[in-house]
Amino acid sequence: MGNAAIADYGLLADGRSAALVDRKGSIDWWCPERFDAPSVFCRLLDSRGGHWWIRPTDDFEVRREYLSDSLVLRTVFTTAYGEASVTDGLVLEPGSRGHEIGRRSPGVLVRVVEGGSGTVAMTMSYYPRLEYGRRTAYLVPQDGTVVATAGPSSLTMTAPVPLTCSDGEAAARFTVGPGERKTFVLAHRPTYHDGPPAGLDDRDPLGDTVEGWRSWANLHTYPGRYPELVRHNVLVLQGLTYQASGAVVAAATTSLPERIGGDRNYDYRYAWLRDFSLTLRALWVAACPDEANRLFGWVASAVGQVDGEPVPVMFGVEGERDLTERRIETLGGYADSSPVRVGNEAWRQRQLDVLGEVMDAAWQLRDYLDPMSPEIRDLLRALADQAATSWRDPDAGMWESRDADRHYLSSKVLCWTALDRAIRFGDRLGDAADLARWAAARDEARETILRDGWNAGVGAYTGAFGSDKLDASVLLMPIVGFLPATDERMRATIALIEEQLSHDGLLRRWDTDPAAFTLCSFWLVHCLVLTGERDRAAALFERIAATANDLGLFAEQIDPDTGEHLGNFPQAFSHIGLVVAAWELTDAPEAALTEGEP
């Protein structure tokens, strides 16, 4: 069987990892130890990579949805003979609620098959392939369970039906009638760790998990437009958070391609400072500010003492810095798009925009960082100092160019942002000499950007000094308050970017980008609001929001011609963009922005 479309997948999460299940009931991705750990199912990246499907034997139609305010997914299969459902969830720690959910999740995947009408014949295939498909597990039936062991990991499946084990696969055929329920439980543990899988309520094995998710969602009240969309998208961001540390991964997957057959296939299961800061802004919008001190504390711990070295741009979910990239030669890649990569060499890059993004998030959440811990103060001071000395330097930019460093305009603008916000903090961060030094650097950076960033021949601010190429990241200029969107040159830039990089509202990062970048499309919405075109911005927002899959999930990019989702999935950037754009469209007075204070 070929790959499911990226948009066919649903997300399951438990605060330490994620699983993806397609519309046909196949779990094709799960890294149970943590987001960036080796997989036990990775059919997503190769048909031989391992799977666990439960589906009707006969032809079927599908409808599916999340149980309200949760990441527990119910898929309903309708055949000519009746209807049956499969409810899937990664189990949260029993009894955990609110901000504590997911911090000690047990690594258990539950699938509940229920009969609706008629009698439905079902088939199950369980084929774990551990360590990115390198290991075929040895299956051992034991007292109603099947234990799969391969090296350091063991999986214990409890099944309510007889299983046939052969060549690393456990298979079954069974039927369900009205009111019948069959619960399958798969528990992961280290091979050399004693202890049984976590106990579950036999009557409602996912009920406590659903209540855990709802308890988190109910802590937050969003007062703006599109409340249901915002509520769901923030829940997805929570699902992409490694709860033990607070780190937010960029996506749940590795190596899903930006272009089918292309080689820009990277591992996004890590925490970028850029994503962290934008996530904080989205959580602020959705009235979830209580996470601020905890998440900033994680960043301060992960970054550590800067000591004049470039600020690291990304980390493992527990703060690891060395994310050396390697290729998994045993996997052919999604739709034969190789290579499959684990690790990401971007950890070695200088990306100056992160200075402004983290500082801007701190300014947005300033009331919740008061009193400010010494660690956070030291971090913010270091960011300002580095922006003051490094804004003139070339870097890899926010799109993480791997060919050569350049003087990217968005990097310069976000260094200006770091300095501007540091000055606004005043004596909470520095003394009079610090503030004067930061102000001098800020003013020099602004003058240079206005002079060297404008390309008169193009009639726009371009992506890098001396370049004639448009870049959607330039839309950040009015968003961070560097220039009013109504400034003559800024308005011309927004119009030209929309004209040349947009297709029916979906915006590419540059003219050769293989598909539209979802976050940039939401940036265009934001800019239209700032130019006063609120009705057109709302129409564009709704058009972009409608490109999500049936579960409200976005990949990194969308092909504007076909609507196909591309890149890693689900992508935190895309969901952040929706949340922030919804807030900018809110008519409430408190949603209005002043230049320089987003």
PDB file of N, CA and C in Angstrom, residues 434-524:
ATOM      1  N   ASP A 434      23.780  50.882  29.875  1.00  0.00           N
ATOM      2  CA  ASP A 434      23.266  49.818  29.011  1.00  0.00           C
ATOM      3  C   ASP A 434      22.210  50.371  28.063  1.00  0.00           C
ATOM      4  N   LEU A 435      21.281  51.128  28.615  1.00  0.00           N
ATOM      5  CA  LEU A 435      20.184  51.641  27.807  1.00  0.00           C
ATOM      6  C   LEU A 435      20.691  52.572  26.714  1.00  0.00           C
ATOM      7  N   ALA A 436      21.680  53.377  27.040  1.00  0.00           N
ATOM      8  CA  ALA A 436      22.244  54.282  26.036  1.00  0.00           C
ATOM      9  C   ALA A 436      22.945  53.496  24.928  1.00  0.00           C
ATOM     10  N   ARG A 437      23.676  52.461  25.297  1.00  0.00           N
ATOM     11  CA  ARG A 437      24.387  51.640  24.311  1.00  0.00           C
ATOM     12  C   ARG A 437      23.390  50.911  23.412  1.00  0.00           C
ATOM     13  N   TRP A 438      22.338  50.364  24.007  1.00  0.00           N
ATOM     14  CA  TRP A 438      21.330  49.662  23.208  1.00  0.00           C
ATOM     15  C   TRP A 438      20.593  50.635  22.290  1.00  0.00           C
ATOM     16  N   ALA A 439      20.323  51.836  22.775  1.00  0.00           N
ATOM     17  CA  ALA A 439      19.606  52.821  21.958  1.00  0.00           C
ATOM     18  C   ALA A 439      20.444  53.254  20.763  1.00  0.00           C
ATOM     19  N   ALA A 440      21.735  53.434  20.966  1.00  0.00           N
ATOM     20  CA  ALA A 440      22.610  53.834  19.861  1.00  0.00           C
ATOM     21  C   ALA A 440      22.652  52.756  18.784  1.00  0.00           C
ATOM     22  N   ALA A 441      22.744  51.476  19.215  1.00  0.00           N
ATOM     23  CA  ALA A 441      22.766  50.372  18.251  1.00  0.00           C
ATOM     24  C   ALA A 441      21.423  50.254  17.535  1.00  0.00           C
ATOM     25  N   ARG A 442      20.341  50.420  18.286  1.00  0.00           N
ATOM     26  CA  ARG A 442      19.004  50.338  17.673  1.00  0.00           C
ATOM     27  C   ARG A 442      18.849  51.392  16.587  1.00  0.00           C
ATOM     28  N   ASP A 443      19.237  52.613  16.875  1.00  0.00           N
ATOM     29  CA  ASP A 443      19.053  53.702  15.920  1.00  0.00           C
ATOM     30  C   ASP A 443      19.937  53.513  14.687  1.00  0.00           C
ATOM     31  N   GLU A 444      21.162  53.022  14.893  1.00  0.00           N
ATOM     32  CA  GLU A 444      22.039  52.767  13.745  1.00  0.00           C
ATOM     33  C   GLU A 444      21.486  51.632  12.885  1.00  0.00           C
ATOM     34  N   ALA A 445      20.963  50.588  13.535  1.00  0.00           N
ATOM     35  CA  ALA A 445      20.379  49.469  12.786  1.00  0.00           C
ATOM     36  C   ALA A 445      19.185  49.951  11.960  1.00  0.00           C
ATOM     37  N   ARG A 446      18.358  50.773  12.558  1.00  0.00           N
ATOM     38  CA  ARG A 446      17.174  51.256  11.836  1.00  0.00           C
ATOM     39  C   ARG A 446      17.583  52.067  10.604  1.00  0.00           C
ATOM     40  N   GLU A 447      18.524  52.970  10.778  1.00  0.00           N
ATOM     41  CA  GLU A 447      18.973  53.794   9.652  1.00  0.00           C
ATOM     42  C   GLU A 447      19.538  52.927   8.533  1.00  0.00           C
ATOM     43  N   THR A 448      20.309  51.917   8.897  1.00  0.00           N
ATOM     44  CA  THR A 448      20.919  51.039   7.899  1.00  0.00           C
ATOM     45  C   THR A 448      19.861  50.218   7.169  1.00  0.00           C
ATOM     46  N   ILE A 449      18.891  49.701   7.897  1.00  0.00           N
ATOM     47  CA  ILE A 449      17.831  48.889   7.278  1.00  0.00           C
ATOM     48  C   ILE A 449      17.032  49.724   6.291  1.00  0.00           C
ATOM     49  N   LEU A 450      16.664  50.931   6.687  1.00  0.00           N
ATOM     50  CA  LEU A 450      15.872  51.783   5.804  1.00  0.00           C
ATOM     51  C   LEU A 450      16.648  52.153   4.546  1.00  0.00           C
ATOM     52  N   ARG A 451      17.953  52.327   4.686  1.00  0.00           N
ATOM     53  CA  ARG A 451      18.780  52.709   3.538  1.00  0.00           C
ATOM     54  C   ARG A 451      19.113  51.517   2.635  1.00  0.00           C
ATOM     55  N   ASP A 452      19.604  50.421   3.243  1.00  0.00           N
ATOM     56  CA  ASP A 452      20.138  49.311   2.447  1.00  0.00           C
ATOM     57  C   ASP A 452      19.119  48.212   2.169  1.00  0.00           C
ATOM     58  N   GLY A 453      17.999  48.222   2.890  1.00  0.00           N
ATOM     59  CA  GLY A 453      16.997  47.187   2.668  1.00  0.00           C
ATOM     60  C   GLY A 453      16.071  47.490   1.510  1.00  0.00           C
ATOM     61  N   TRP A 454      15.952  48.771   1.151  1.00  0.00           N
ATOM     62  CA  TRP A 454      15.053  49.170   0.074  1.00  0.00           C
ATOM     63  C   TRP A 454      15.742  48.991  -1.278  1.00  0.00           C
ATOM     64  N   ASN A 455      15.045  48.361  -2.224  1.00  0.00           N
ATOM     65  CA  ASN A 455      15.562  48.206  -3.576  1.00  0.00           C
ATOM     66  C   ASN A 455      14.685  49.033  -4.504  1.00  0.00           C
ATOM     67  N   ALA A 456      15.233  50.172  -4.943  1.00  0.00           N
ATOM     68  CA  ALA A 456      14.446  51.094  -5.756  1.00  0.00           C
ATOM     69  C   ALA A 456      14.041  50.463  -7.080  1.00  0.00           C
ATOM     70  N   GLY A 457      14.913  49.614  -7.657  1.00  0.00           N
ATOM     71  CA  GLY A 457      14.592  48.966  -8.927  1.00  0.00           C
ATOM     72  C   GLY A 457      13.412  48.022  -8.819  1.00  0.00           C
ATOM     73  N   VAL A 458      13.304  47.339  -7.677  1.00  0.00           N
ATOM     74  CA  VAL A 458      12.186  46.424  -7.445  1.00  0.00           C
ATOM     75  C   VAL A 458      10.965  47.186  -6.948  1.00  0.00           C
ATOM     76  N   GLY A 459      11.225  48.251  -6.200  1.00  0.00           N
ATOM     77  CA  GLY A 459      10.136  49.010  -5.598  1.00  0.00           C
ATOM     78  C   GLY A 459       9.619  48.384  -4.328  1.00  0.00           C
ATOM     79  N   ALA A 460      10.549  47.743  -3.559  1.00  0.00           N
ATOM     80  CA  ALA A 460      10.133  47.050  -2.341  1.00  0.00           C
ATOM     81  C   ALA A 460      11.345  46.813  -1.454  1.00  0.00           C
ATOM     82  N   TYR A 461      11.076  46.533  -0.189  1.00  0.00           N
ATOM     83  CA  TYR A 461      12.109  45.972   0.674  1.00  0.00           C
ATOM     84  C   TYR A 461      12.278  44.507   0.277  1.00  0.00           C
ATOM     85  N   THR A 462      13.513  44.105   0.033  1.00  0.00           N
ATOM     86  CA  THR A 462      13.777  42.754  -0.449  1.00  0.00           C
ATOM     87  C   THR A 462      14.360  41.891   0.664  1.00  0.00           C
ATOM     88  N   GLY A 463      14.573  40.616   0.354  1.00  0.00           N
ATOM     89  CA  GLY A 463      14.922  39.656   1.392  1.00  0.00           C
ATOM     90  C   GLY A 463      16.270  39.853   2.027  1.00  0.00           C
ATOM     91  N   ALA A 464      17.220  40.440   1.302  1.00  0.00           N
ATOM     92  CA  ALA A 464      18.562  40.653   1.835  1.00  0.00           C
ATOM     93  C   ALA A 464      19.139  41.918   1.230  1.00  0.00           C
ATOM     94  N   PHE A 465      20.075  42.521   1.918  1.00  0.00           N
ATOM     95  CA  PHE A 465      20.738  43.709   1.396  1.00  0.00           C
ATOM     96  C   PHE A 465      21.357  43.377   0.028  1.00  0.00           C
ATOM     97  N   GLY A 466      21.111  44.227  -0.949  1.00  0.00           N
ATOM     98  CA  GLY A 466      21.698  44.037  -2.271  1.00  0.00           C
ATOM     99  C   GLY A 466      20.968  43.036  -3.141  1.00  0.00           C
ATOM    100  N   SER A 467      19.913  42.416  -2.634  1.00  0.00           N
ATOM    101  CA  SER A 467      19.172  41.409  -3.398  1.00  0.00           C
ATOM    102  C   SER A 467      17.997  42.052  -4.114  1.00  0.00           C
ATOM    103  N   ASP A 468      17.607  41.426  -5.245  1.00  0.00           N
ATOM    104  CA  ASP A 468      16.399  41.875  -5.928  1.00  0.00           C
ATOM    105  C   ASP A 468      15.263  40.870  -5.753  1.00  0.00           C
ATOM    106  N   LYS A 469      15.404  39.945  -4.797  1.00  0.00           N
ATOM    107  CA  LYS A 469      14.421  38.896  -4.577  1.00  0.00           C
ATOM    108  C   LYS A 469      13.474  39.261  -3.434  1.00  0.00           C
ATOM    109  N   LEU A 470      12.185  39.143  -3.695  1.00  0.00           N
ATOM    110  CA  LEU A 470      11.193  39.335  -2.644  1.00  0.00           C
ATOM    111  C   LEU A 470      11.233  38.161  -1.676  1.00  0.00           C
ATOM    112  N   ASP A 471      10.894  38.415  -0.424  1.00  0.00           N
ATOM    113  CA  ASP A 471      10.891  37.386   0.612  1.00  0.00           C
ATOM    114  C   ASP A 471       9.765  37.721   1.579  1.00  0.00           C
ATOM    115  N   ALA A 472       8.906  36.731   1.840  1.00  0.00           N
ATOM    116  CA  ALA A 472       7.738  36.980   2.695  1.00  0.00           C
ATOM    117  C   ALA A 472       8.115  37.342   4.114  1.00  0.00           C
ATOM    118  N   SER A 473       9.332  37.018   4.561  1.00  0.00           N
ATOM    119  CA  SER A 473       9.732  37.366   5.925  1.00  0.00           C
ATOM    120  C   SER A 473       9.789  38.876   6.129  1.00  0.00           C
ATOM    121  N   VAL A 474       9.862  39.645   5.058  1.00  0.00           N
ATOM    122  CA  VAL A 474       9.868  41.109   5.163  1.00  0.00           C
ATOM    123  C   VAL A 474       8.539  41.618   5.730  1.00  0.00           C
ATOM    124  N   LEU A 475       7.489  40.801   5.648  1.00  0.00           N
ATOM    125  CA  LEU A 475       6.204  41.193   6.230  1.00  0.00           C
ATOM    126  C   LEU A 475       6.280  41.387   7.735  1.00  0.00           C
ATOM    127  N   LEU A 476       7.346  40.908   8.352  1.00  0.00           N
ATOM    128  CA  LEU A 476       7.507  41.114   9.787  1.00  0.00           C
ATOM    129  C   LEU A 476       7.785  42.565  10.144  1.00  0.00           C
ATOM    130  N   MET A 477       8.200  43.387   9.189  1.00  0.00           N
ATOM    131  CA  MET A 477       8.549  44.778   9.503  1.00  0.00           C
ATOM    132  C   MET A 477       7.410  45.525  10.188  1.00  0.00           C
ATOM    133  N   PRO A 478       6.190  45.528   9.638  1.00  0.00           N
ATOM    134  CA  PRO A 478       5.101  46.196  10.362  1.00  0.00           C
ATOM    135  C   PRO A 478       4.591  45.381  11.544  1.00  0.00           C
ATOM    136  N   ILE A 479       4.692  44.054  11.472  1.00  0.00           N
ATOM    137  CA  ILE A 479       4.166  43.210  12.547  1.00  0.00           C
ATOM    138  C   ILE A 479       4.913  43.473  13.855  1.00  0.00           C
ATOM    139  N   VAL A 480       6.235  43.676  13.781  1.00  0.00           N
ATOM    140  CA  VAL A 480       7.003  43.955  15.004  1.00  0.00           C
ATOM    141  C   VAL A 480       7.061  45.442  15.313  1.00  0.00           C
ATOM    142  N   GLY A 481       6.446  46.266  14.455  1.00  0.00           N
ATOM    143  CA  GLY A 481       6.407  47.692  14.732  1.00  0.00           C
ATOM    144  C   GLY A 481       7.606  48.463  14.229  1.00  0.00           C
ATOM    145  N   PHE A 482       8.393  47.876  13.335  1.00  0.00           N
ATOM    146  CA  PHE A 482       9.544  48.608  12.792  1.00  0.00           C
ATOM    147  C   PHE A 482       9.082  49.764  11.913  1.00  0.00           C
ATOM    148  N   LEU A 483       8.081  49.522  11.082  1.00  0.00           N
ATOM    149  CA  LEU A 483       7.483  50.543  10.233  1.00  0.00           C
ATOM    150  C   LEU A 483       5.967  50.384  10.264  1.00  0.00           C
ATOM    151  N   PRO A 484       5.217  51.478  10.176  1.00  0.00           N
ATOM    152  CA  PRO A 484       3.772  51.329  10.026  1.00  0.00           C
ATOM    153  C   PRO A 484       3.451  50.648   8.696  1.00  0.00           C
ATOM    154  N   ALA A 485       2.440  49.803   8.688  1.00  0.00           N
ATOM    155  CA  ALA A 485       2.031  49.160   7.438  1.00  0.00           C
ATOM    156  C   ALA A 485       1.551  50.183   6.424  1.00  0.00           C
ATOM    157  N   THR A 486       1.157  51.364   6.891  1.00  0.00           N
ATOM    158  CA  THR A 486       0.673  52.412   6.006  1.00  0.00           C
ATOM    159  C   THR A 486       1.791  53.290   5.450  1.00  0.00           C
ATOM    160  N   ASP A 487       3.025  53.069   5.911  1.00  0.00           N
ATOM    161  CA  ASP A 487       4.169  53.764   5.317  1.00  0.00           C
ATOM    162  C   ASP A 487       4.184  53.501   3.812  1.00  0.00           C
ATOM    163  N   GLU A 488       4.491  54.509   3.029  1.00  0.00           N
ATOM    164  CA  GLU A 488       4.402  54.386   1.567  1.00  0.00           C
ATOM    165  C   GLU A 488       5.227  53.210   1.038  1.00  0.00           C
ATOM    166  N   ARG A 489       6.467  53.085   1.496  1.00  0.00           N
ATOM    167  CA  ARG A 489       7.319  51.993   1.010  1.00  0.00           C
ATOM    168  C   ARG A 489       6.854  50.640   1.539  1.00  0.00           C
ATOM    169  N   MET A 490       6.385  50.633   2.780  1.00  0.00           N
ATOM    170  CA  MET A 490       5.929  49.369   3.351  1.00  0.00           C
ATOM    171  C   MET A 490       4.671  48.896   2.645  1.00  0.00           C
ATOM    172  N   ARG A 491       3.755  49.815   2.389  1.00  0.00           N
ATOM    173  CA  ARG A 491       2.529  49.436   1.684  1.00  0.00           C
ATOM    174  C   ARG A 491       2.846  48.892   0.296  1.00  0.00           C
ATOM    175  N   ALA A 492       3.825  49.531  -0.387  1.00  0.00           N
ATOM    176  CA  ALA A 492       4.226  49.051  -1.717  1.00  0.00           C
ATOM    177  C   ALA A 492       4.824  47.647  -1.631  1.00  0.00           C
ATOM    178  N   THR A 493       5.592  47.402  -0.566  1.00  0.00           N
ATOM    179  CA  THR A 493       6.210  46.087  -0.383  1.00  0.00           C
ATOM    180  C   THR A 493       5.153  45.016  -0.149  1.00  0.00           C
ATOM    181  N   ILE A 494       4.199  45.302   0.718  1.00  0.00           N
ATOM    182  CA  ILE A 494       3.124  44.339   0.992  1.00  0.00           C
ATOM    183  C   ILE A 494       2.365  44.027  -0.296  1.00  0.00           C
ATOM    184  N   ALA A 495       2.040  45.068  -1.063  1.00  0.00           N
ATOM    185  CA  ALA A 495       1.277  44.868  -2.302  1.00  0.00           C
ATOM    186  C   ALA A 495       2.062  44.026  -3.300  1.00  0.00           C
ATOM    187  N   LEU A 496       3.370  44.273  -3.431  1.00  0.00           N
ATOM    188  CA  LEU A 496       4.170  43.538  -4.401  1.00  0.00           C
ATOM    189  C   LEU A 496       4.355  42.083  -3.969  1.00  0.00           C
ATOM    190  N   ILE A 497       4.552  41.859  -2.677  1.00  0.00           N
ATOM    191  CA  ILE A 497       4.663  40.482  -2.183  1.00  0.00           C
ATOM    192  C   ILE A 497       3.365  39.728  -2.454  1.00  0.00           C
ATOM    193  N   GLU A 498       2.239  40.377  -2.194  1.00  0.00           N
ATOM    194  CA  GLU A 498       0.964  39.706  -2.449  1.00  0.00           C
ATOM    195  C   GLU A 498       0.785  39.434  -3.933  1.00  0.00           C
ATOM    196  N   GLU A 499       1.168  40.370  -4.771  1.00  0.00           N
ATOM    197  CA  GLU A 499       0.992  40.215  -6.219  1.00  0.00           C
ATOM    198  C   GLU A 499       1.878  39.099  -6.784  1.00  0.00           C
ATOM    199  N   GLN A 500       3.137  39.036  -6.357  1.00  0.00           N
ATOM    200  CA  GLN A 500       4.090  38.138  -6.994  1.00  0.00           C
ATOM    201  C   GLN A 500       4.279  36.807  -6.279  1.00  0.00           C
ATOM    202  N   LEU A 501       3.999  36.736  -4.987  1.00  0.00           N
ATOM    203  CA  LEU A 501       4.241  35.498  -4.249  1.00  0.00           C
ATOM    204  C   LEU A 501       2.960  34.787  -3.820  1.00  0.00           C
ATOM    205  N   SER A 502       1.812  35.414  -4.024  1.00  0.00           N
ATOM    206  CA  SER A 502       0.555  34.840  -3.538  1.00  0.00           C
ATOM    207  C   SER A 502      -0.217  34.181  -4.676  1.00  0.00           C
ATOM    208  N   HIS A 503      -0.847  33.069  -4.347  1.00  0.00           N
ATOM    209  CA  HIS A 503      -1.772  32.388  -5.267  1.00  0.00           C
ATOM    210  C   HIS A 503      -3.051  32.130  -4.505  1.00  0.00           C
ATOM    211  N   ASP A 504      -4.088  32.868  -4.822  1.00  0.00           N
ATOM    212  CA  ASP A 504      -5.378  32.740  -4.138  1.00  0.00           C
ATOM    213  C   ASP A 504      -5.217  32.871  -2.619  1.00  0.00           C
ATOM    214  N   GLY A 505      -4.336  33.777  -2.217  1.00  0.00           N
ATOM    215  CA  GLY A 505      -4.134  34.058  -0.797  1.00  0.00           C
ATOM    216  C   GLY A 505      -3.075  33.224  -0.131  1.00  0.00           C
ATOM    217  N   LEU A 506      -2.614  32.150  -0.770  1.00  0.00           N
ATOM    218  CA  LEU A 506      -1.565  31.311  -0.198  1.00  0.00           C
ATOM    219  C   LEU A 506      -0.213  31.840  -0.655  1.00  0.00           C
ATOM    220  N   LEU A 507       0.659  32.100   0.312  1.00  0.00           N
ATOM    221  CA  LEU A 507       1.853  32.898   0.062  1.00  0.00           C
ATOM    222  C   LEU A 507       3.112  32.047   0.133  1.00  0.00           C
ATOM    223  N   ARG A 508       3.907  32.094  -0.940  1.00  0.00           N
ATOM    224  CA  ARG A 508       5.222  31.454  -0.946  1.00  0.00           C
ATOM    225  C   ARG A 508       6.216  32.362  -0.221  1.00  0.00           C
ATOM    226  N   ARG A 509       7.297  31.759   0.296  1.00  0.00           N
ATOM    227  CA  ARG A 509       8.331  32.567   0.947  1.00  0.00           C
ATOM    228  C   ARG A 509       9.125  33.365  -0.076  1.00  0.00           C
ATOM    229  N   TRP A 510       9.383  32.778  -1.215  1.00  0.00           N
ATOM    230  CA  TRP A 510      10.104  33.431  -2.316  1.00  0.00           C
ATOM    231  C   TRP A 510       9.591  32.838  -3.623  1.00  0.00           C
ATOM    232  N   ASP A 511      10.057  33.360  -4.768  1.00  0.00           N
ATOM    233  CA  ASP A 511       9.407  32.989  -6.033  1.00  0.00           C
ATOM    234  C   ASP A 511       9.687  31.565  -6.471  1.00  0.00           C
ATOM    235  N   THR A 512      10.749  30.918  -5.960  1.00  0.00           N
ATOM    236  CA  THR A 512      11.021  29.532  -6.334  1.00  0.00           C
ATOM    237  C   THR A 512      10.631  28.545  -5.245  1.00  0.00           C
ATOM    238  N   ASP A 513       9.976  29.014  -4.203  1.00  0.00           N
ATOM    239  CA  ASP A 513       9.515  28.117  -3.140  1.00  0.00           C
ATOM    240  C   ASP A 513       8.539  27.113  -3.752  1.00  0.00           C
ATOM    241  N   PRO A 514       8.684  25.804  -3.448  1.00  0.00           N
ATOM    242  CA  PRO A 514       7.838  24.808  -4.117  1.00  0.00           C
ATOM    243  C   PRO A 514       6.360  24.875  -3.742  1.00  0.00           C
ATOM    244  N   ALA A 515       6.037  25.476  -2.615  1.00  0.00           N
ATOM    245  CA  ALA A 515       4.638  25.554  -2.188  1.00  0.00           C
ATOM    246  C   ALA A 515       4.480  26.745  -1.256  1.00  0.00           C
ATOM    247  N   ALA A 516       3.239  27.071  -0.953  1.00  0.00           N
ATOM    248  CA  ALA A 516       2.955  28.180  -0.048  1.00  0.00           C
ATOM    249  C   ALA A 516       3.307  27.792   1.376  1.00  0.00           C
ATOM    250  N   PHE A 517       3.846  28.747   2.114  1.00  0.00           N
ATOM    251  CA  PHE A 517       4.232  28.535   3.504  1.00  0.00           C
ATOM    252  C   PHE A 517       3.097  29.077   4.368  1.00  0.00           C
ATOM    253  N   THR A 518       2.466  28.194   5.142  1.00  0.00           N
ATOM    254  CA  THR A 518       1.213  28.552   5.808  1.00  0.00           C
ATOM    255  C   THR A 518       1.377  29.732   6.750  1.00  0.00           C
ATOM    256  N   LEU A 519       2.456  29.764   7.524  1.00  0.00           N
ATOM    257  CA  LEU A 519       2.666  30.878   8.447  1.00  0.00           C
ATOM    258  C   LEU A 519       2.717  32.204   7.704  1.00  0.00           C
ATOM    259  N   CYS A 520       3.405  32.241   6.566  1.00  0.00           N
ATOM    260  CA  CYS A 520       3.521  33.496   5.810  1.00  0.00           C
ATOM    261  C   CYS A 520       2.163  33.968   5.320  1.00  0.00           C
ATOM    262  N   SER A 521       1.300  33.032   4.979  1.00  0.00           N
ATOM    263  CA  SER A 521      -0.046  33.403   4.542  1.00  0.00           C
ATOM    264  C   SER A 521      -0.791  34.127   5.664  1.00  0.00           C
ATOM    265  N   PHE A 522      -0.626  33.645   6.895  1.00  0.00           N
ATOM    266  CA  PHE A 522      -1.259  34.324   8.031  1.00  0.00           C
ATOM    267  C   PHE A 522      -0.579  35.660   8.325  1.00  0.00           C
ATOM    268  N   TRP A 523       0.723  35.778   8.053  1.00  0.00           N
ATOM    269  CA  TRP A 523       1.377  37.085   8.186  1.00  0.00           C
ATOM    270  C   TRP A 523       0.734  38.114   7.246  1.00  0.00           C
ATOM    271  N   LEU A 524       0.388  37.673   6.040  1.00  0.00           N
ATOM    272  CA  LEU A 524      -0.263  38.588   5.101  1.00  0.00           C
ATOM    273  C   LEU A 524      -1.598  39.064   5.659  1.00  0.00           C
TER     274      LEU A 524
END
